[in-house]
Amino acid sequence: MKIMQKPHLLNSIIISFILLIFCEMGFAQGEATVQKDTNPPKNIIAKKQLLDLTCLDCHQSVKGINTRAANYHGDCETCHTGAEEHRDELLKGQSGNGSIAFPQVKECMNCHKVDKILANWEFSEHSKGQAICTECHTLHAAPVPGKSHLAGNKIDNKSANCSKCHQDVASRFNMSSHHPVNEGAMSCASCHDPHGSPRITLKGKNDQCLGCHQAIRGPMVFEHAPVVEDCMSCHDPHGASSRRLLSVSQPMVCLQCHSIVQGKHGYGSSEPSAVGTRTISGAVLRNCTNCHSAIHGSHQDPVLRY
Amino acid sequence: MSAISKINLPILICMAFVQNTANAEPPSPPPVQNQEGATSRVIESPTTTLAPAFSASIVRSSDSLKTKVRTEPTFTKMTGIPFGSYLLFPELALYLTNDNNIYEQPRNTSSDWITTLSPTLVAKSNWKKHALDFKAGANIDRYKQYTNENVDDYWLGADGHYDVTPGTNFFAGLLSSRDHEDRGSPNAIPGIEPTKYDTNEGYLGIDTQIGRVSVRAGVTHVQLDFHNPPGVVSPNTQDDRDHKIDSVGARISYSVTPTLKPFIQAASDERCYSQTADDLGYLRDSKGYRYAIGASYKPSAILEGEVYIGRMFQDYDDSRFKDMNRKYFGGELHWKPLVGTSISAFLDRSLEETTLTGASGYVDTMAGASIERSLSRDMLVNGGIYQVQSSYQGIKRTDYVTNATVGVKYYVSPVVYLGADYRLLNRISSVQDAYYMRNQVMVSLGYTPGRKRPALEESMSPWEKAMAAADHNAELHGNIIPKLIYFDYAQGVDQSSTNFLERYNYLDQSFGNNRRHGVIADVDLSLVYASDERDLMVLEREGYGENNQRTRLRINSESVGFNAYSSIFQSATGGIDFRFNPNAVVGGTDQNYSAVAGNVGESQHISQFNYDSIDTLYTVNRSETGASLMFKPVAFDKHGSVEVRYDSIVRAGNKMTNYVFPAVALSGGSGSTARELAQWRGYSQLIDEQSKRFTFNFALTPKELFRLNYEFSIDAFQNFTAPVSIATVSQWSGIQIGSGGGGVPFFNTSEAAGQPNVTLNFVADSTLITNSLNFSKQFSDTAVLSAGLSMARLKQDSYTSVQQISGYDDGKTGTDSGYLTGKFNLADITSIEAFARYSKRNNGSSYPVAGFYDPVSDTSYERMVTPRINSIETRTVGLEVHPYQKILKTSLTAGLVHEDKDRNLTYGIDPVLVPELMLYRDRSSADEIYLKLISRPAKHWMIRLTPSYIDSNKTGMVTEPEHAGQIKSLVTYSRPDWKELVASAYYNYKNKKNSLHGYSSYDQYAGFSEPQTQKVNSTSRSAGLNLNLVPREAVKINLGYAWNQMDLDAYYFTTNRVRFHYLNPTSATSAPPPPGYTIWPLDFLVLGNPDFKVDNHSVTAGAEWEGDKLILSGNYVLNMSEGHNADGLTVQLPEPDGRVDNQLHSLSIGLEYPTQRDISLQAGYTFDYYRDYAYPAMSGKLHTIMMGLNFRM
């Protein structure tokens, strides 16, 4: 069999930097005119003017969001305590940065504690990891769609947000076998509750998987034990180098638990005295499910062939 | 539709009269599709009329499972049309309904469109004293296709009261109706038309109050006359169902306080059938009585309810019927938490009539809840769900019927409305083929001249008033992007084979229908309306052709949220596997694949793989649709929320499926070799399945005292593909059943008689019902408690013919789980969290089943070579300490978890399979200790470290760790003040080992070889670097590198005999056993220590630049895998199976350039390139070019 020549990894890295250069070329075209966050113009606005300013007069946009038009959360001081001191400091010609408060979980909970999805926030993994609401949620505008996907990026906004912190998990979605998150067909939140924890969920290990893969939920007459107990005995749901999200490809994933009867799977008869003298066929070893296709359980065959 | 008598009528008479006379607004219920699809309106039946007002939302018939839900438009302001001393309430409604299962069949359902005309008229007396009201109406159903189902139902009635004194009145009522019976009713006879029946009923009673004591007493008479539908002839007629019921009853109440009234009630009835014996000879006349004690409670005008409990008895004339003696109970709750919002809940039990063979009757236990909400003066929404358990007396049958509805009604003028309703009906049953799932979607147009539009302040919800009063800001903006996508698979396999790059990108639906290249048209859409009152409407669509698109609609206000979505995604994810099937690569199955030359014996079939389908394009199309309606906490003054949700998943396509003919089943042919080479086959199996899930969620947060959340869901899965049997595959492959000739192998039915009927890869219909309850309570800042309980029941709804013949008729599992968690803050120094979890999965399926599921026999379908998992019980307890560390801004968590698993396994009957012959064990016991460290040691720096260790002394499978060490680490450096820099690096390591499992000596045979221990050693590592930067104001850059490695080694065992052969001394073996043995012992031998080790590298680079006009973006991803699979096997796997070596490049470039003020040009180019060095045939390229125009609104 002819083996193709591989390009070096360096080639790929070079391509990456070509992209960077491509971006640098754009620098010469001048500064962008996108709307910037408008900090209080303390150097050019007289005190008299400041006295009449409301929050929105200065903060017309926050992170590119037009706060005047889409002031989704209404009153600024509900979340930003110290706004009055902030303004007073500005009047005194100070920066005003020291008095204004940015909302922590507690401020959000003042209003949202009755939301059912937050009923167990105290026990959630994100809470224990000291995550705060604003790390994931945009507060200054309604939760509306993001930009168009110019560069072929079909991932949904939620999942893109998750991948900022969970980079190790995100990397698995680049593997040749993965759940189609990057393709936009599903989201991290399709399986994970960002406000919960496995300890306070009433779903079993497999329930998340079987919520979509109902065809294998059974009940089966002949069950396959690891399928009943934990899908992740064999699969890595985020991504794998092996086909069908197998953490370890066939036949290794099967051979951990199963011995193979030589007489049925290789060359030679099933003479019991012949143990150790026969060879298992490579054709068998390449893919156990070529015969045992009902690997998730069967309604009729105890050895899961159909 | 007329109701059939209920056993508690007299009691209901006593309970209901006052409410009925006090109700000045006539009902306007939506129509209900009966099982045969007929649309019939729920009418004011005697049962309904006599029921307490707060139970009148649900009506059932007695001997059919009719699903009648009446939702009275509480907030529809009905003033009536004066006519003398009467007020008239006319209504004319036209309904158009799509019903997907008009016969309520388990499969092969029939759908149709039904048009229903429904005129009604209610005349209410407008007198100061006394009352005499009249009502009449009809439902005229016309089916588009199944015209035999057309029905004309009608009803006519009157009721009133005569007031003797202010505290005493006589009341009476009459009602006559024509109705039809549901097709799916257990009593239904399959006539050409539905069974129709007439009901005539009347009641008379007195209601009086003496001091604190009030008494209501009355009598009822109900008579039912069933008509034989055309096509039904004697002896199976409907005449034997004709009967009458006479009842007498009373309730005595005592007002302890103005709000609390305990009561006692009793009633008796006599049920007489017109025929002495029914068509099957049963004497169905009976007498019964029931009593109860209870209390009603009405603390305010917005809340009322009652509960009662007692017993009920029924004596039957027929000695074959066992007298009935059951608990009797019921309850009601009616709550109007806000203006425009009404919530009702109920619980009820009653005895109903049936003529099923052997059954005296059935006990219905019903529970449900409904909600109605006025969103504005002109818009009403409602939702509800109830479930009935029908337990048949004397026979083994229990049915569960679920009825869930959601609807909206909008008045386009004060007297004309448009409506839309969705209803889900589902029945699961303990008997075969009684399951059904039915969906009804209906739209309606109604005319109600007696209605007056409510004044603004009368019906507006708080948020609506606020909306009307506010001078709020709002904005509407959006984009619409029509676009064309050109694609070209520049390399790779031909049109008849699935490409690797099609695994998540199936672009086969283009103009010209060319799979290799073509043009796809699509449109992206984004429309957003948002106001500073938090009103939000978002409509968004993203499409990449017919096979990859998604649309979502969200409408949100402070108090109500509505979501709907639809998505389609087509992939060949599993279809790629076919490329690795035998014959897909040179040498894939022939003898040269193995190191051994020549193939003999039983395994010769491995030498040849036979495709029975020329279709090698494998694809699965997955469509998801759903909608949810949520009444948010604001709608209930933050005391709770209610949500109803519907989700549907449809999967259609095909997949490669393999099958091996049993060697014993093939005969003929030109010798054994020809037969064996015909054994191994593969075919394209159709996929056509659907899952429908309905969810109801109710949350309660009264004054923030606690949080209670209840969720009910029912998920029905149906497989629509025709079963593929061995006979079918034989037909495809040219192998005749029963005989053969001409040197062609044939299926010898004398050797394997039942096998041709065996269904291959059968996918059963199933229903999953889940109930879960969560409770949490915050105790100031000192403690938080949370607890939950869940019950899930999964039931098989369809069976293979072999299962049915064998007697396997009950496939079901149940899972119960719960948890209790508490977190306690100790003096601002530390917090402790303790938790316990429990779950138990029970397998309640038929077992053992003679002739099908026998662990002893060596005959096909009667052997069992793996243990049966009867139940798995998991118990987990843990403690976590979280000391507050203010030094270095460090947070530390330490935890300890202990988990036990107990498996109840049946290995078999003597001679047994024993655990020693396999690696699966019945117990697991593990301890885990872990730390979680999050530290910010210096400005801009964050470190996260989470080491853990697991130690187990028992494991159930080798995939569970005996010892496992893990560490996850992450370092982040962020400088938002300097080019918004975020740089991070991570390293994760996990090693798990297990050597607790082995094939031990089997003491029955001294000669059994030495114990063999499996040793599994698995290590996974990952590391990565990421950089995000904004070097210039309009430029964003991200770079990333990730490495993942999986390394696993384990022993590879062979054994000398198949377990079921080993258990059967008579099974085929010619060699005599060793001296001293009657059969050969089962020996295991290590054949190697294979190792799987694959490294995966991923490089990502992305950038975006936003200039004055032009926006440019680019993205590049490289993923490469290298390694080996099962290195160290005695048979070294040749490529492509033994070596993993591939690269996947994906480069995308996009731009947006404004051509006019609100129009811009968008373009994108994507290049995907997959190169497989171990399996070059899998390599391929894909170019995709997109051009679109972005119109901004």
PDB file of C-alpha atoms in Angstrom, chain A residues 227-306:
ATOM      1  CA  VAL A 227     -24.843   0.427  27.951  1.00  0.00           C
ATOM      2  CA  VAL A 228     -27.290   0.145  30.806  1.00  0.00           C
ATOM      3  CA  GLU A 229     -24.880   1.624  33.308  1.00  0.00           C
ATOM      4  CA  ASP A 230     -22.976   4.370  31.584  1.00  0.00           C
ATOM      5  CA  CYS A 231     -22.715   5.353  27.923  1.00  0.00           C
ATOM      6  CA  MET A 232     -19.329   6.830  28.716  1.00  0.00           C
ATOM      7  CA  SER A 233     -17.942   3.393  29.404  1.00  0.00           C
ATOM      8  CA  CYS A 234     -17.233   3.394  25.683  1.00  0.00           C
ATOM      9  CA  HIS A 235     -17.980   6.855  24.341  1.00  0.00           C
ATOM     10  CA  ASP A 236     -16.553  10.300  24.812  1.00  0.00           C
ATOM     11  CA  PRO A 237     -19.495  12.559  23.992  1.00  0.00           C
ATOM     12  CA  HIS A 238     -17.404  15.616  23.224  1.00  0.00           C
ATOM     13  CA  GLY A 239     -15.131  14.147  20.614  1.00  0.00           C
ATOM     14  CA  ALA A 240     -12.738  11.367  19.815  1.00  0.00           C
ATOM     15  CA  SER A 241     -10.183  10.351  17.272  1.00  0.00           C
ATOM     16  CA  SER A 242     -12.037   7.088  16.843  1.00  0.00           C
ATOM     17  CA  ARG A 243     -15.211   6.732  14.868  1.00  0.00           C
ATOM     18  CA  ARG A 244     -18.592   6.909  16.597  1.00  0.00           C
ATOM     19  CA  LEU A 245     -17.197   8.870  19.505  1.00  0.00           C
ATOM     20  CA  LEU A 246     -15.451   5.828  20.892  1.00  0.00           C
ATOM     21  CA  SER A 247     -12.834   6.807  23.457  1.00  0.00           C
ATOM     22  CA  VAL A 248     -10.848   3.832  22.298  1.00  0.00           C
ATOM     23  CA  SER A 249     -11.560   2.325  18.932  1.00  0.00           C
ATOM     24  CA  GLN A 250     -12.560  -1.219  18.172  1.00  0.00           C
ATOM     25  CA  PRO A 251     -11.432  -3.865  18.895  1.00  0.00           C
ATOM     26  CA  MET A 252      -9.684  -2.551  22.012  1.00  0.00           C
ATOM     27  CA  VAL A 253     -12.828  -1.060  23.485  1.00  0.00           C
ATOM     28  CA  CYS A 254     -14.432  -4.510  23.361  1.00  0.00           C
ATOM     29  CA  LEU A 255     -11.440  -6.648  24.253  1.00  0.00           C
ATOM     30  CA  GLN A 256     -11.132  -5.044  27.655  1.00  0.00           C
ATOM     31  CA  CYS A 257     -14.171  -6.947  28.815  1.00  0.00           C
ATOM     32  CA  HIS A 258     -14.586  -9.754  26.316  1.00  0.00           C
ATOM     33  CA  SER A 259     -12.635 -12.860  25.545  1.00  0.00           C
ATOM     34  CA  ILE A 260     -13.015 -14.185  22.025  1.00  0.00           C
ATOM     35  CA  VAL A 261     -13.894 -17.727  21.246  1.00  0.00           C
ATOM     36  CA  GLN A 262     -11.370 -18.759  18.688  1.00  0.00           C
ATOM     37  CA  GLY A 263     -13.525 -21.340  17.018  1.00  0.00           C
ATOM     38  CA  LYS A 264     -16.198 -18.820  16.155  1.00  0.00           C
ATOM     39  CA  HIS A 265     -14.011 -15.907  15.236  1.00  0.00           C
ATOM     40  CA  GLY A 266     -10.988 -17.196  13.495  1.00  0.00           C
ATOM     41  CA  TYR A 267      -9.467 -19.972  11.589  1.00  0.00           C
ATOM     42  CA  GLY A 268     -10.004 -23.498  12.621  1.00  0.00           C
ATOM     43  CA  SER A 269     -12.659 -25.573  14.193  1.00  0.00           C
ATOM     44  CA  SER A 270     -14.164 -25.138  17.594  1.00  0.00           C
ATOM     45  CA  GLU A 271     -12.344 -28.088  19.059  1.00  0.00           C
ATOM     46  CA  PRO A 272     -12.034 -27.201  22.711  1.00  0.00           C
ATOM     47  CA  SER A 273      -8.682 -28.844  22.906  1.00  0.00           C
ATOM     48  CA  ALA A 274      -7.323 -26.390  20.401  1.00  0.00           C
ATOM     49  CA  VAL A 275      -7.157 -23.426  22.682  1.00  0.00           C
ATOM     50  CA  GLY A 276      -4.142 -21.310  21.971  1.00  0.00           C
ATOM     51  CA  THR A 277      -3.400 -22.918  18.676  1.00  0.00           C
ATOM     52  CA  ARG A 278      -5.802 -20.990  16.490  1.00  0.00           C
ATOM     53  CA  THR A 279      -5.601 -17.469  15.252  1.00  0.00           C
ATOM     54  CA  ILE A 280      -8.384 -14.941  15.461  1.00  0.00           C
ATOM     55  CA  SER A 281      -9.114 -13.427  12.103  1.00  0.00           C
ATOM     56  CA  GLY A 282      -8.001  -9.883  11.555  1.00  0.00           C
ATOM     57  CA  ALA A 283     -11.247  -9.308   9.735  1.00  0.00           C
ATOM     58  CA  VAL A 284     -13.026  -9.963  13.005  1.00  0.00           C
ATOM     59  CA  LEU A 285     -10.759  -7.790  15.020  1.00  0.00           C
ATOM     60  CA  ARG A 286     -11.099  -4.766  12.792  1.00  0.00           C
ATOM     61  CA  ASN A 287     -14.679  -4.122  13.808  1.00  0.00           C
ATOM     62  CA  CYS A 288     -16.572  -6.333  16.252  1.00  0.00           C
ATOM     63  CA  THR A 289     -19.818  -4.622  15.297  1.00  0.00           C
ATOM     64  CA  ASN A 290     -19.513  -5.941  11.784  1.00  0.00           C
ATOM     65  CA  CYS A 291     -21.332  -8.928  13.216  1.00  0.00           C
ATOM     66  CA  HIS A 292     -22.499  -7.785  16.648  1.00  0.00           C
ATOM     67  CA  SER A 293     -24.372  -4.840  15.217  1.00  0.00           C
ATOM     68  CA  ALA A 294     -26.951  -4.711  18.026  1.00  0.00           C
ATOM     69  CA  ILE A 295     -24.252  -3.608  20.407  1.00  0.00           C
ATOM     70  CA  HIS A 296     -26.613  -1.414  22.439  1.00  0.00           C
ATOM     71  CA  GLY A 297     -28.924  -4.299  23.186  1.00  0.00           C
ATOM     72  CA  SER A 298     -31.079  -6.731  21.301  1.00  0.00           C
ATOM     73  CA  HIS A 299     -34.675  -7.800  21.415  1.00  0.00           C
ATOM     74  CA  GLN A 300     -33.893 -11.266  20.169  1.00  0.00           C
ATOM     75  CA  ASP A 301     -30.276 -12.240  20.123  1.00  0.00           C
ATOM     76  CA  PRO A 302     -28.361 -12.927  23.323  1.00  0.00           C
ATOM     77  CA  VAL A 303     -25.032 -12.272  21.633  1.00  0.00           C
ATOM     78  CA  LEU A 304     -26.232  -8.967  20.216  1.00  0.00           C
ATOM     79  CA  ARG A 305     -25.840  -9.727  16.531  1.00  0.00           C
ATOM     80  CA  TYR A 306     -29.217  -8.353  15.487  1.00  0.00           C
TER      81      TYR A 306
END
